[in-house]
CSV table of C-alpha atoms in Angstrom, one decimal:
chain,number,residue,atom,x,y,z
H,1,UNK,CA,-6.0,-25.6,22.5
H,2,UNK,CA,-4.3,-22.7,20.8
H,3,UNK,CA,-4.1,-19.6,23.0
H,4,UNK,CA,-6.3,-17.3,20.9
H,5,UNK,CA,-9.8,-16.9,19.6
H,6,UNK,CA,-10.3,-16.7,15.9
H,7,UNK,CA,-14.1,-16.3,15.6
H,8,UNK,CA,-14.2,-12.5,16.0
H,9,UNK,CA,-14.7,-10.2,13.0
H,10,UNK,CA,-14.3,-6.5,13.3
H,11,UNK,CA,-17.5,-4.6,12.5
H,12,UNK,CA,-19.6,-7.7,12.8
H,13,UNK,CA,-22.8,-7.7,14.9
H,14,UNK,CA,-22.6,-8.8,18.4
H,15,UNK,CA,-19.2,-7.4,19.2
H,16,UNK,CA,-18.6,-7.0,22.9
H,17,UNK,CA,-19.2,-3.5,24.3
H,18,UNK,CA,-15.6,-3.1,25.3
H,19,UNK,CA,-14.7,-3.1,21.6
H,20,UNK,CA,-16.4,0.3,21.1
H,21,UNK,CA,-13.5,2.3,22.5
H,22,UNK,CA,-11.1,0.4,20.3
H,23,UNK,CA,-13.1,1.2,17.2
H,24,UNK,CA,-13.5,4.8,18.3
H,25,UNK,CA,-9.8,5.1,18.8
H,26,UNK,CA,-9.1,3.8,15.3
H,27,UNK,CA,-11.5,6.3,13.8
H,28,UNK,CA,-9.9,9.1,15.7
H,29,UNK,CA,-6.5,8.4,14.2
H,30,UNK,CA,-7.8,8.5,10.6
H,31,UNK,CA,-10.3,6.8,8.3
H,32,UNK,CA,-9.2,4.7,5.4
H,33,UNK,CA,-7.1,6.7,3.0
H,34,UNK,CA,-7.5,5.8,-0.7
H,35,UNK,CA,-4.2,4.7,-2.3
H,36,UNK,CA,-2.9,7.6,-4.3
H,37,UNK,CA,-2.6,7.5,-8.0
H,38,UNK,CA,1.1,7.6,-8.4
H,39,UNK,CA,2.4,4.1,-8.0
H,40,UNK,CA,5.7,5.1,-6.5
H,41,UNK,CA,4.1,7.3,-3.8
H,42,UNK,CA,1.4,4.8,-3.1
H,43,UNK,CA,4.1,2.1,-2.5
H,44,UNK,CA,5.9,4.4,-0.1
H,45,UNK,CA,2.7,5.3,1.7
H,46,UNK,CA,1.7,1.7,2.3
H,47,UNK,CA,5.1,0.9,3.5
H,48,UNK,CA,8.1,-0.9,3.1
H,49,UNK,CA,9.7,-6.7,2.9
H,50,UNK,CA,12.1,-11.2,2.4
H,51,UNK,CA,10.0,-12.7,5.1
H,52,UNK,CA,11.5,-13.2,8.6
H,53,UNK,CA,10.8,-16.8,9.7
H,54,UNK,CA,8.7,-17.3,12.8
H,55,UNK,CA,10.2,-19.5,15.4
H,56,UNK,CA,8.7,-21.3,18.3
H,57,UNK,CA,5.1,-21.4,19.5
H,58,UNK,CA,5.0,-19.7,22.8
H,59,UNK,CA,2.2,-20.6,25.2
H,60,UNK,CA,0.4,-17.3,25.9
H,61,UNK,CA,-3.0,-16.5,27.6
H,62,UNK,CA,-6.0,-16.4,25.3
H,63,UNK,CA,-6.8,-13.0,23.8
H,64,UNK,CA,-9.4,-11.7,21.3
H,65,UNK,CA,-8.7,-9.6,18.3
H,66,UNK,CA,-10.4,-6.6,20.0
H,67,UNK,CA,-8.3,-7.0,23.1
H,68,UNK,CA,-5.1,-7.3,21.0
H,69,UNK,CA,-5.9,-4.1,19.0
H,70,UNK,CA,-6.6,-2.4,22.3
H,71,UNK,CA,-3.2,-3.6,23.5
H,72,UNK,CA,-1.5,-2.0,20.5
H,73,UNK,CA,-3.4,1.2,21.0
H,74,UNK,CA,-2.5,1.4,24.7
H,75,UNK,CA,1.2,0.6,24.2
H,76,UNK,CA,3.2,3.5,25.6
H,77,UNK,CA,6.8,2.4,25.0
H,78,UNK,CA,8.9,5.5,24.9
H,79,UNK,CA,12.4,3.9,24.8
H,80,UNK,CA,13.7,1.2,22.5
H,81,UNK,CA,16.5,0.3,20.2
H,82,UNK,CA,16.9,-2.5,17.7
H,83,UNK,CA,17.5,-3.7,14.1
H,84,UNK,CA,14.8,-4.0,11.6
H,85,UNK,CA,15.0,-6.0,8.4
H,86,UNK,CA,12.8,-4.4,5.7
H,87,UNK,CA,12.0,-5.7,2.2
H,88,UNK,CA,9.6,-4.8,-0.5
H,89,UNK,CA,8.7,-6.8,-3.6
H,90,UNK,CA,6.2,-4.8,-5.7
H,91,UNK,CA,7.0,-6.7,-8.8
H,92,UNK,CA,8.4,-3.7,-10.6
H,93,UNK,CA,10.8,-4.4,-13.5
H,94,UNK,CA,14.5,-3.8,-12.8
H,95,UNK,CA,15.3,-0.4,-14.3
H,96,UNK,CA,19.0,-0.5,-13.6
H,97,UNK,CA,20.7,2.9,-14.2
H,98,UNK,CA,17.4,4.5,-15.3
H,99,UNK,CA,16.0,3.8,-11.8
H,100,UNK,CA,19.0,5.3,-10.1
H,101,UNK,CA,18.8,8.3,-12.4
H,102,UNK,CA,15.2,8.9,-11.5
H,103,UNK,CA,15.8,8.6,-7.8
H,104,UNK,CA,18.7,11.0,-8.1
H,105,UNK,CA,16.5,13.4,-10.0
H,106,UNK,CA,13.8,13.3,-7.3
H,107,UNK,CA,16.4,13.9,-4.6
H,108,UNK,CA,17.9,16.9,-6.3
H,109,UNK,CA,14.5,18.3,-7.2
H,110,UNK,CA,13.1,18.0,-3.7
H,111,UNK,CA,15.7,19.7,-1.7
H,112,UNK,CA,19.0,20.0,-3.6
H,113,UNK,CA,20.6,17.5,-1.2
H,114,UNK,CA,21.1,13.8,-1.5
H,115,UNK,CA,20.5,13.7,2.3
H,116,UNK,CA,17.0,15.1,2.1
H,117,UNK,CA,14.7,12.6,3.9
H,118,UNK,CA,11.7,13.3,1.7
H,119,UNK,CA,13.4,11.6,-1.2
H,120,UNK,CA,16.1,9.5,0.4
H,121,UNK,CA,13.6,7.3,2.3
H,122,UNK,CA,11.8,6.5,-1.0
H,123,UNK,CA,14.6,4.1,-1.6
H,124,UNK,CA,13.1,1.9,1.1
H,125,UNK,CA,10.2,1.2,-1.2
H,126,UNK,CA,12.2,-1.4,-3.1
H,127,UNK,CA,14.6,-4.2,-2.3
H,128,UNK,CA,15.9,-5.4,1.1
H,129,UNK,CA,17.4,-3.1,3.7
H,130,UNK,CA,18.7,-3.2,7.2
H,131,UNK,CA,17.5,-0.4,9.4
H,132,UNK,CA,18.7,0.5,13.0
H,133,UNK,CA,16.2,2.4,15.1
H,134,UNK,CA,16.4,4.0,18.5
H,135,UNK,CA,14.0,6.2,20.5
H,136,UNK,CA,14.0,8.0,23.8
H,137,UNK,CA,10.6,9.7,24.2
H,138,UNK,CA,8.9,11.9,21.6
H,139,UNK,CA,11.9,14.3,21.2
H,140,UNK,CA,14.7,11.9,20.5
H,141,UNK,CA,14.8,9.3,17.7
H,142,UNK,CA,17.3,7.9,15.2
H,143,UNK,CA,16.8,5.8,12.1
H,144,UNK,CA,19.9,4.5,10.2
H,145,UNK,CA,19.7,2.7,6.9
H,146,UNK,CA,22.8,0.5,6.5
H,147,UNK,CA,24.2,0.3,3.0
H,148,UNK,CA,27.3,-1.3,1.5
H,149,UNK,CA,30.2,0.7,3.0
H,150,UNK,CA,27.8,3.6,3.7
H,151,UNK,CA,25.1,4.7,6.0
H,152,UNK,CA,22.2,7.1,5.9
H,153,UNK,CA,20.9,8.4,9.2
H,154,UNK,CA,18.1,10.7,10.4
H,155,UNK,CA,18.6,12.0,13.9
H,156,UNK,CA,15.9,13.9,15.7
H,157,UNK,CA,17.1,15.6,18.9
H,158,UNK,CA,15.0,18.3,20.5
H,159,UNK,CA,14.2,21.0,18.0
H,160,UNK,CA,16.6,19.7,15.4
H,161,UNK,CA,16.3,17.0,12.7
H,162,UNK,CA,19.5,16.1,11.0
H,163,UNK,CA,20.0,13.7,8.0
H,164,UNK,CA,23.4,12.5,6.9
H,165,UNK,CA,24.3,10.6,3.8
H,166,UNK,CA,27.9,9.2,4.3
H,167,UNK,CA,28.1,8.2,0.7
H,168,UNK,CA,28.0,11.8,-0.6
H,169,UNK,CA,29.1,13.4,2.7
H,170,UNK,CA,26.0,15.6,2.6
H,171,UNK,CA,23.9,16.8,5.6
H,172,UNK,CA,20.3,18.0,5.6
H,173,UNK,CA,19.1,20.1,8.6
H,174,UNK,CA,15.6,21.2,9.5
H,175,UNK,CA,13.8,22.3,12.7
H,176,UNK,CA,11.1,20.2,14.3
H,177,UNK,CA,7.5,21.3,15.2
H,178,UNK,CA,6.9,22.3,18.8
H,179,UNK,CA,6.6,19.4,21.2
H,180,UNK,CA,3.3,20.7,22.6
H,181,UNK,CA,1.6,19.9,19.4
H,182,UNK,CA,2.0,16.2,20.2
H,183,UNK,CA,3.5,15.4,16.8
H,184,UNK,CA,6.4,13.1,16.1
H,185,UNK,CA,9.1,15.3,14.5
H,186,UNK,CA,11.1,12.9,12.5
H,187,UNK,CA,10.0,12.5,8.9
H,188,UNK,CA,7.1,10.1,8.6
H,189,UNK,CA,6.5,9.9,4.8
H,190,UNK,CA,7.8,6.4,4.6
H,191,UNK,CA,7.0,4.0,7.4
H,192,UNK,CA,10.3,2.4,8.6
H,193,UNK,CA,9.2,0.2,11.6
H,194,UNK,CA,6.6,-2.5,12.1
H,195,UNK,CA,4.6,-0.1,14.4
H,196,UNK,CA,4.3,2.6,11.7
H,197,UNK,CA,3.2,0.0,9.2
H,198,UNK,CA,0.7,-1.5,11.6
H,199,UNK,CA,-0.7,1.9,12.4
H,200,UNK,CA,-1.3,2.4,8.6
H,201,UNK,CA,-3.0,-1.0,8.3
H,202,UNK,CA,-5.3,-0.5,11.3
H,203,UNK,CA,-6.6,2.7,9.8
H,204,UNK,CA,-8.4,0.6,7.2
H,205,UNK,CA,-10.1,-1.7,9.7
H,206,UNK,CA,-13.9,-1.3,9.4
H,207,UNK,CA,-16.9,-3.4,8.5
H,208,UNK,CA,-15.2,-4.5,5.2
H,209,UNK,CA,-12.4,-6.2,7.2
H,210,UNK,CA,-12.0,-9.5,9.0
H,211,UNK,CA,-9.7,-9.3,12.0
H,212,UNK,CA,-8.7,-12.4,14.0
H,213,UNK,CA,-5.8,-13.6,16.2
H,214,UNK,CA,-3.9,-16.2,14.2
H,215,UNK,CA,-1.7,-17.9,16.8
H,216,UNK,CA,1.6,-17.0,18.4
H,217,UNK,CA,5.2,-16.7,17.4
H,218,UNK,CA,8.6,-15.5,18.6
H,219,UNK,CA,10.1,-12.5,16.9
H,220,UNK,CA,13.6,-11.2,17.9
H,221,UNK,CA,13.5,-13.6,20.8
H,222,UNK,CA,10.2,-12.2,22.2
H,223,UNK,CA,6.8,-13.9,22.6
H,224,UNK,CA,4.2,-12.4,20.3
H,225,UNK,CA,0.6,-12.8,19.2
H,226,UNK,CA,-0.2,-12.7,15.5
H,227,UNK,CA,-3.0,-10.3,14.4
H,228,UNK,CA,-4.5,-11.3,11.0
H,229,UNK,CA,-6.2,-8.6,8.9
H,230,UNK,CA,-8.0,-9.6,5.7
H,231,UNK,CA,-10.3,-7.8,3.4
H,232,UNK,CA,-13.8,-9.3,3.1
H,233,UNK,CA,-14.4,-7.8,-0.3
H,234,UNK,CA,-13.3,-9.2,-3.6
H,235,UNK,CA,-11.3,-7.1,-6.1
H,236,UNK,CA,-8.6,-6.0,-3.6
H,237,UNK,CA,-4.9,-6.9,-4.3
H,238,UNK,CA,-4.3,-7.2,-0.6
H,239,UNK,CA,-4.6,-10.8,0.4
H,240,UNK,CA,-3.8,-10.6,4.1
H,241,UNK,CA,-1.8,-8.6,6.6
H,242,UNK,CA,-0.2,-10.2,9.7
H,243,UNK,CA,1.1,-8.1,12.6
H,244,UNK,CA,3.2,-9.9,15.3
H,245,UNK,CA,2.5,-8.0,18.5
H,246,UNK,CA,4.8,-8.2,21.5
H,247,UNK,CA,2.8,-10.0,24.3
H,248,UNK,CA,4.3,-7.9,27.0
H,249,UNK,CA,4.5,-4.4,25.6
H,250,UNK,CA,1.9,-4.4,22.8
H,251,UNK,CA,4.5,-3.1,20.4
H,252,UNK,CA,4.2,-4.5,16.8
H,253,UNK,CA,7.4,-6.5,16.2
H,254,UNK,CA,6.8,-7.6,12.6
H,255,UNK,CA,4.5,-6.7,9.7
H,256,UNK,CA,3.8,-8.8,6.7
H,257,UNK,CA,1.5,-8.1,3.7
H,258,UNK,CA,0.8,-10.8,1.1
H,259,UNK,CA,-1.1,-10.1,-2.1
H,260,UNK,CA,-4.1,-12.0,-3.4
H,261,UNK,CA,-1.9,-13.1,-6.4
H,262,UNK,CA,0.2,-15.2,-4.0
H,263,UNK,CA,3.9,-15.7,-3.9
H,264,UNK,CA,6.4,-13.8,-1.7
H,265,UNK,CA,5.2,-11.1,0.6
H,266,UNK,CA,4.9,-7.6,-0.9
H,267,UNK,CA,5.9,-6.1,2.4
H,268,UNK,CA,7.7,-7.7,5.3
H,269,UNK,CA,9.4,-5.7,8.0
H,270,UNK,CA,10.4,-7.1,11.4
H,271,UNK,CA,12.8,-6.7,14.2
H,272,UNK,CA,15.8,-9.1,14.3
H,273,UNK,CA,17.0,-7.5,17.5
H,274,UNK,CA,15.1,-5.3,20.0
H,275,UNK,CA,15.5,-3.9,23.5
H,276,UNK,CA,13.2,-1.8,25.5
H,277,UNK,CA,15.8,0.2,27.5
H,278,UNK,CA,17.0,3.8,27.4
H,279,UNK,CA,19.5,4.2,24.6
H,280,UNK,CA,22.7,6.1,25.4
H,281,UNK,CA,22.3,9.9,25.2
H,282,UNK,CA,25.2,10.0,22.7
H,283,UNK,CA,23.0,8.0,20.2
H,284,UNK,CA,21.2,11.2,19.3
H,285,UNK,CA,24.2,13.5,19.2
H,286,UNK,CA,25.2,14.8,15.7
H,287,UNK,CA,27.8,17.3,14.4
H,288,UNK,CA,28.2,17.7,10.7
H,289,UNK,CA,31.5,16.0,9.6
H,290,UNK,CA,34.4,18.2,8.4
H,291,UNK,CA,34.0,19.1,4.8
H,292,UNK,CA,30.3,18.0,4.6
H,293,UNK,CA,27.9,20.0,2.5
H,294,UNK,CA,25.1,21.2,4.8
H,295,UNK,CA,21.7,22.1,3.3
H,296,UNK,CA,19.1,23.9,5.4
H,297,UNK,CA,15.5,22.7,5.0
H,298,UNK,CA,12.7,25.1,4.1
H,299,UNK,CA,11.3,24.9,7.7
H,300,UNK,CA,14.7,25.5,9.3
H,301,UNK,CA,15.1,28.6,11.4
H,302,UNK,CA,18.3,29.3,9.5
H,303,UNK,CA,16.9,29.1,6.1
H,304,UNK,CA,16.0,32.3,4.1
H,305,UNK,CA,12.5,30.9,3.2
H,306,UNK,CA,11.8,30.4,6.9
H,307,UNK,CA,12.8,34.0,7.7
H,308,UNK,CA,10.7,35.3,4.9
H,309,UNK,CA,7.7,33.3,6.1
H,310,UNK,CA,8.1,34.6,9.6
H,311,UNK,CA,8.1,38.2,8.3
H,312,UNK,CA,5.1,37.8,6.1
H,313,UNK,CA,1.7,37.7,7.8
H,314,UNK,CA,-0.2,37.1,4.6
H,315,UNK,CA,1.7,34.1,3.4
H,316,UNK,CA,1.0,30.6,4.7
H,317,UNK,CA,4.0,29.1,3.1
H,318,UNK,CA,6.8,30.2,0.7
H,319,UNK,CA,5.9,29.5,-2.9
H,320,UNK,CA,9.0,27.5,-3.4
H,321,UNK,CA,8.4,25.2,-0.5
H,322,UNK,CA,7.1,21.8,-1.5
H,323,UNK,CA,4.2,20.5,0.5
H,324,UNK,CA,1.7,17.6,0.4
H,325,UNK,CA,-0.8,19.9,-1.1
H,326,UNK,CA,1.3,20.3,-4.2
H,327,UNK,CA,0.5,16.7,-5.0
H,328,UNK,CA,-3.1,17.6,-5.4
H,329,UNK,CA,-2.6,20.6,-7.7
H,330,UNK,CA,-4.9,20.1,-10.7
H,331,UNK,CA,-6.7,17.3,-8.9
H,332,UNK,CA,-9.6,19.3,-7.6
H,333,UNK,CA,-12.0,16.8,-9.2
H,334,UNK,CA,-10.6,13.9,-7.1
H,335,UNK,CA,-13.3,11.5,-6.0
H,336,UNK,CA,-13.5,8.0,-4.8
H,337,UNK,CA,-15.4,5.0,-6.0
H,338,UNK,CA,-16.4,2.1,-3.7
H,339,UNK,CA,-15.4,1.6,-0.1
H,340,UNK,CA,-13.0,0.0,2.2
H,341,UNK,CA,-10.2,-2.1,0.6
H,342,UNK,CA,-11.8,-1.9,-2.8
H,343,UNK,CA,-11.8,1.9,-2.9
H,344,UNK,CA,-10.6,3.5,-6.2
H,345,UNK,CA,-9.3,7.0,-6.6
H,346,UNK,CA,-10.6,8.8,-9.7
H,347,UNK,CA,-9.5,12.1,-11.1
H,348,UNK,CA,-8.9,14.0,-14.3
H,349,UNK,CA,-5.3,15.1,-15.1
H,350,UNK,CA,-6.6,17.6,-17.7
H,351,UNK,CA,-4.1,16.1,-20.0
H,352,UNK,CA,-4.2,13.8,-23.0
H,353,UNK,CA,-3.3,10.5,-21.4
H,354,UNK,CA,-0.1,8.8,-22.2
H,355,UNK,CA,2.6,10.6,-24.3
H,356,UNK,CA,2.0,10.0,-28.0
H,357,UNK,CA,4.6,7.8,-29.7
H,358,UNK,CA,4.6,10.4,-32.6
H,359,UNK,CA,5.4,13.3,-30.3
H,360,UNK,CA,8.9,14.7,-30.7
H,361,UNK,CA,9.1,15.0,-27.0
H,362,UNK,CA,7.4,11.8,-25.9
H,363,UNK,CA,8.4,9.2,-28.5
H,364,UNK,CA,10.9,7.3,-26.4
H,365,UNK,CA,9.0,7.9,-23.2
H,366,UNK,CA,5.9,6.6,-24.7
H,367,UNK,CA,7.6,3.4,-25.9
H,368,UNK,CA,9.1,2.8,-22.6
H,369,UNK,CA,5.9,3.4,-20.6
H,370,UNK,CA,3.8,1.4,-22.9
H,371,UNK,CA,6.2,-1.6,-22.4
H,372,UNK,CA,5.4,-1.5,-18.7
H,373,UNK,CA,1.6,-1.3,-19.1
H,374,UNK,CA,-1.3,-3.4,-20.4
H,375,UNK,CA,-3.5,-1.8,-23.0
H,376,UNK,CA,-7.3,-2.1,-22.3
H,377,UNK,CA,-10.5,-1.0,-23.9
H,378,UNK,CA,-14.0,-0.3,-22.7
H,379,UNK,CA,-16.8,2.2,-22.7
H,380,UNK,CA,-14.2,4.8,-21.7
H,381,UNK,CA,-12.3,4.2,-25.0
H,382,UNK,CA,-8.8,2.9,-24.5
H,383,UNK,CA,-6.1,3.2,-21.9
H,384,UNK,CA,-3.1,1.7,-20.2
H,385,UNK,CA,-3.0,-0.2,-16.9
H,386,UNK,CA,0.3,0.1,-14.9
H,387,UNK,CA,0.5,-2.7,-12.4
H,388,UNK,CA,2.5,-3.7,-9.4
H,389,UNK,CA,1.7,-6.6,-7.1
H,390,UNK,CA,-0.2,-4.2,-4.8
H,391,UNK,CA,-1.2,-0.9,-6.5
H,392,UNK,CA,-2.6,-0.6,-10.0
H,393,UNK,CA,-3.5,2.5,-12.0
H,394,UNK,CA,-5.5,2.9,-15.2
H,395,UNK,CA,-4.7,6.0,-17.3
H,396,UNK,CA,-7.2,6.5,-20.1
H,397,UNK,CA,-6.3,8.2,-23.4
H,398,UNK,CA,-8.3,11.2,-22.5
H,399,UNK,CA,-6.3,11.8,-19.2
H,400,UNK,CA,-8.6,10.1,-16.7
H,401,UNK,CA,-6.9,8.2,-13.9
H,402,UNK,CA,-8.3,5.4,-11.8
H,403,UNK,CA,-6.0,3.9,-9.1
H,404,UNK,CA,-6.0,1.8,-6.0
H,405,UNK,CA,-5.0,-1.4,-4.3
H,406,UNK,CA,-7.4,-3.3,-6.6
H,407,UNK,CA,-7.2,-5.6,-9.6
H,408,UNK,CA,-7.0,-4.5,-13.2
H,409,UNK,CA,-10.5,-5.7,-13.8
H,410,UNK,CA,-11.8,-3.6,-10.9
H,411,UNK,CA,-10.2,-0.5,-12.5
H,412,UNK,CA,-11.7,-1.2,-15.9
H,413,UNK,CA,-15.1,-1.8,-14.3
H,414,UNK,CA,-14.9,1.6,-12.5
H,415,UNK,CA,-13.9,3.4,-15.7
H,416,UNK,CA,-16.7,1.8,-17.6
H,417,UNK,CA,-19.2,2.8,-14.9
H,418,UNK,CA,-18.0,6.4,-15.1
H,419,UNK,CA,-18.9,6.7,-18.8
C-alpha cells in the first residue's frame, strides 16, 4: 500500500473540518491572480525548469492532501543553504542577439545598472540555471545565479539589499522595508526557489482544482511527499503541478509544472543540495569591489529621489520611480472572464492593435511580430495570438487584449463573446 491517500479533492463536498483552516490560510495569502497580459512578465510571475529525476521510494506515514498543505503552511524553517537547479522551457523562439539586446535595454531602462534585480532576475525566465541560496531568518538572505565564469548575487543583510554583477563589475544598492512590517526584503518579482513557486501555485487552489498526494520521492537526499495539483477545468494550458515536500520540515524541495500539450516540463526547479543549518555569518557580508560602479536604488536612503520623497508630504512616490502600478497605466478597463485556471484577463490598450506593416516606424517590427503569432478571425474582426507553452495572448486589430494560461481557442471564444 502506497503511503498516501489520493481520493481527496480540494473544494469538494465532505472535506474534513480540519481542512477549513488550511483553506482559510490560502485565501489570506492571496486569491488567484489572473496571468498578466505581457507574456514575458507572466512567465516571470509564474516562475522559473530540465527535470530533476526522482530517486528512491521512501516509506513514509500516510498523509492526506489537506494535511500536506497544512504542513507546508506551518513550515517555519528560518535557516537553510543549498543549490537549486532551475530551468524554463516556454517554447519561445531563439532570438539570439535580439533577445540579448532586449534584455539589456530592459536592464538599462529600469535602473541604469546591469545589477538591478528587477530586470536581471528576468533572465531566469528562460533556459537552465544553477542558483545557490542561503537564509538566516527574515533579515538575512543570499541568492547567487552562477554563470559561465561569472556570478550574479543578491545579498539582503539587515536594512541593506546589495546586488552584484561580476560580469560588468556593477553594484546595485537599496534599502529594505522595516522588519516589523513582516515582509521579506529581498526582491521577489521572480520566484527563485521551490517554496516561492509552490506558494504561487497554492494561491490558485480552489474548487476548480484537484489536489492529491501522488506518492513519495527523494530529492537532494531527503524523503519527500509529492503533492499533485491539477485544474479540473478544460481550456487551461496547465496540465499539472507537482511539489515535492520535505517530509520532516514541510519545505518544498522541488516544483514541476507540465503543460496540457505534453512534452518536457515548462517549469522545473529543485534542490540538488540542501542543508537546514545556520549559514556562516560571512555569507551575508558584502563590500563593493574596488572599481565597481555603484548605483543607488530609488528606495535607498542615499538616493536623491528618496530624500525628495521624505521631504515631500504630498507625494506618495517620486514620478521617476518605477512601480507595479505603472504596469496598469492605461489599463483602467481591465476585467476578467471566467474563473480559476481558465481565467482570462481582458483590457483595451487604446491603441490600434499590432503595428502596421506599412508604417514607417513599424514595418520591420510588424513583420517580426507577425512571424511569431497566429492570425485569427471571429466576431471581433481579426487579430494575432502570441503563444508560449503556458501563457497565450490575443491582440485584436482594434487594440483589445485577451491573455491567460489558456488555449488559443479559449482566447478566441472570449473575444467573440465580448462582441
